[in-house]
C-alpha positions in Angstrom: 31.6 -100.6 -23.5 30.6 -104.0 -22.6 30.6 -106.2 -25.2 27.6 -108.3 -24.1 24.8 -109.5 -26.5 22.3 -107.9 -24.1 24.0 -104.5 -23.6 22.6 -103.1 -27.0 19.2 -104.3 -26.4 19.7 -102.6 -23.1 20.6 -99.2 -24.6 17.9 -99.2 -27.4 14.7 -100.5 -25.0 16.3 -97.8 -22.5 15.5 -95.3 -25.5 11.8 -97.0 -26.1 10.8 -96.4 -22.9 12.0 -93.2 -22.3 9.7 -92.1 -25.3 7.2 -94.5 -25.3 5.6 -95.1 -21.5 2.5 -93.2 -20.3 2.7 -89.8 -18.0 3.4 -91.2 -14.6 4.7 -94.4 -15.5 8.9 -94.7 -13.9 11.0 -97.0 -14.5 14.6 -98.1 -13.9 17.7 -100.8 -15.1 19.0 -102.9 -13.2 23.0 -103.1 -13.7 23.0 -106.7 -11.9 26.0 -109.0 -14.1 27.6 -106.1 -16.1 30.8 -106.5 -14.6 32.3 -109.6 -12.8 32.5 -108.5 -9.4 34.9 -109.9 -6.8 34.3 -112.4 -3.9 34.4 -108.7 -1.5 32.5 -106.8 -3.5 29.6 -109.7 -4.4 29.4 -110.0 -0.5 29.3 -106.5 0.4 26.6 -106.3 -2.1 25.1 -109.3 -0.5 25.7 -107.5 2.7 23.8 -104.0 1.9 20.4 -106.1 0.3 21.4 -106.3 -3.4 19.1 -109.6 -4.3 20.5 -111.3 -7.5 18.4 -112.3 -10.3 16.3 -109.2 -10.2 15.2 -108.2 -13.7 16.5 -106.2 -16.0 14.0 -103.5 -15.7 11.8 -102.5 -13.5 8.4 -100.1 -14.5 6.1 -98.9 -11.9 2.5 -97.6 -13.2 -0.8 -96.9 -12.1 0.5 -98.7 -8.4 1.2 -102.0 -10.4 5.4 -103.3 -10.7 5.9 -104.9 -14.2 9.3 -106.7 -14.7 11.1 -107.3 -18.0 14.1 -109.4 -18.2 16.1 -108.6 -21.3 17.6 -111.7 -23.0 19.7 -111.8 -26.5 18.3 -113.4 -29.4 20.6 -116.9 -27.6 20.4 -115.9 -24.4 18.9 -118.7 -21.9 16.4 -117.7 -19.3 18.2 -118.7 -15.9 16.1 -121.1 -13.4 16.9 -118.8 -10.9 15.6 -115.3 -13.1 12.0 -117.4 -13.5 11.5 -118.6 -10.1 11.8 -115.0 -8.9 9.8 -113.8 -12.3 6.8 -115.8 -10.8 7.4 -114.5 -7.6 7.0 -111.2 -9.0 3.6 -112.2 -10.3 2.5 -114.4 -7.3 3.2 -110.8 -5.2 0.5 -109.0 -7.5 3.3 -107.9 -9.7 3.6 -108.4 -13.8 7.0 -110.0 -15.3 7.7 -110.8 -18.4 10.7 -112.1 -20.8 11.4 -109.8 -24.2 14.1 -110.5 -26.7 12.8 -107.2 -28.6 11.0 -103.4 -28.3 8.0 -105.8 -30.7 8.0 -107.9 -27.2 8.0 -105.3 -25.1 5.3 -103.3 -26.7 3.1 -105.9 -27.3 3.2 -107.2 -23.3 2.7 -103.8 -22.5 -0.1 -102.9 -24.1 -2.0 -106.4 -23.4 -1.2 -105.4 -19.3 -2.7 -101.9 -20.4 -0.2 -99.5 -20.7 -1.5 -97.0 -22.8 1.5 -96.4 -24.8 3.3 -93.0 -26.4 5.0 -94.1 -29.3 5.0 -97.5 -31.5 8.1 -100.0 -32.2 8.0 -98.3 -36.1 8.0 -94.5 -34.0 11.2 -92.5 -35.0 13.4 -93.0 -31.6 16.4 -92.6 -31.1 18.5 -96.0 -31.6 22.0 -95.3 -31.3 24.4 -98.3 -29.6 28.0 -97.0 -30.0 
């Protein structure tokens, strides 16, 4: 398993929003800087459209795109990761920063997201 600050934030918001978003919200992770890649493998992903900087996760609901990008409690927000955050809103879509599933549900719910379950909800929140 990765040992990356993020990577157990990852798992646990993975588990919040599997229990937690409305009926006919989807959503996915991106896997973008898990493993260092290679020169040939970053261009052939370069090659086949994979766009860096892209956020963490990505929620479609209710035909809006809401992006959150999942930093550690001292993880730094790169330039690059907020220019295309505001791009993301400038498009019509919602983007957001959360260091925590109190961050998450809060932005969610003041966009409108009528949510299933609470941070306090009993969820599962194993990281091994």
């Amino acid at each position: 398993m990765s040992r990356r600050p993020e990577t157990a934030l990852q798992i646990v918001v993975a588990q919040f929003l599997d229990y937690a978003l409305p009926l006919g919200a989807i959503w996915t992770a991106i896997d973008a800087g898990a493993t260092k890649l290679t020169p040939q493998q970053a261009d052939l992903q370069r090659r086949r459209g994979i766009k860096p900087h892209w956020p963490d996760v990505l929620i479609l609901y209710q035909g809006k795109l809401c992006g959150i990008e999942l930093k550690a409690k001292q993880g730094r927000l790169g330039d690059e990761q907020e220019a295309l955050g505001m791009a993301i809103i400038a498009a019509g879509g919602d983007w957001f920063e959360a260091r925590s599933i109190a961050d998450i549900e809060r932005t969610l719910r003041n966009y409108g997201f009528k949510l299933r379950a609470t941070e306090g909800t009993r969820f599962e929140r194993r990281t091994a």
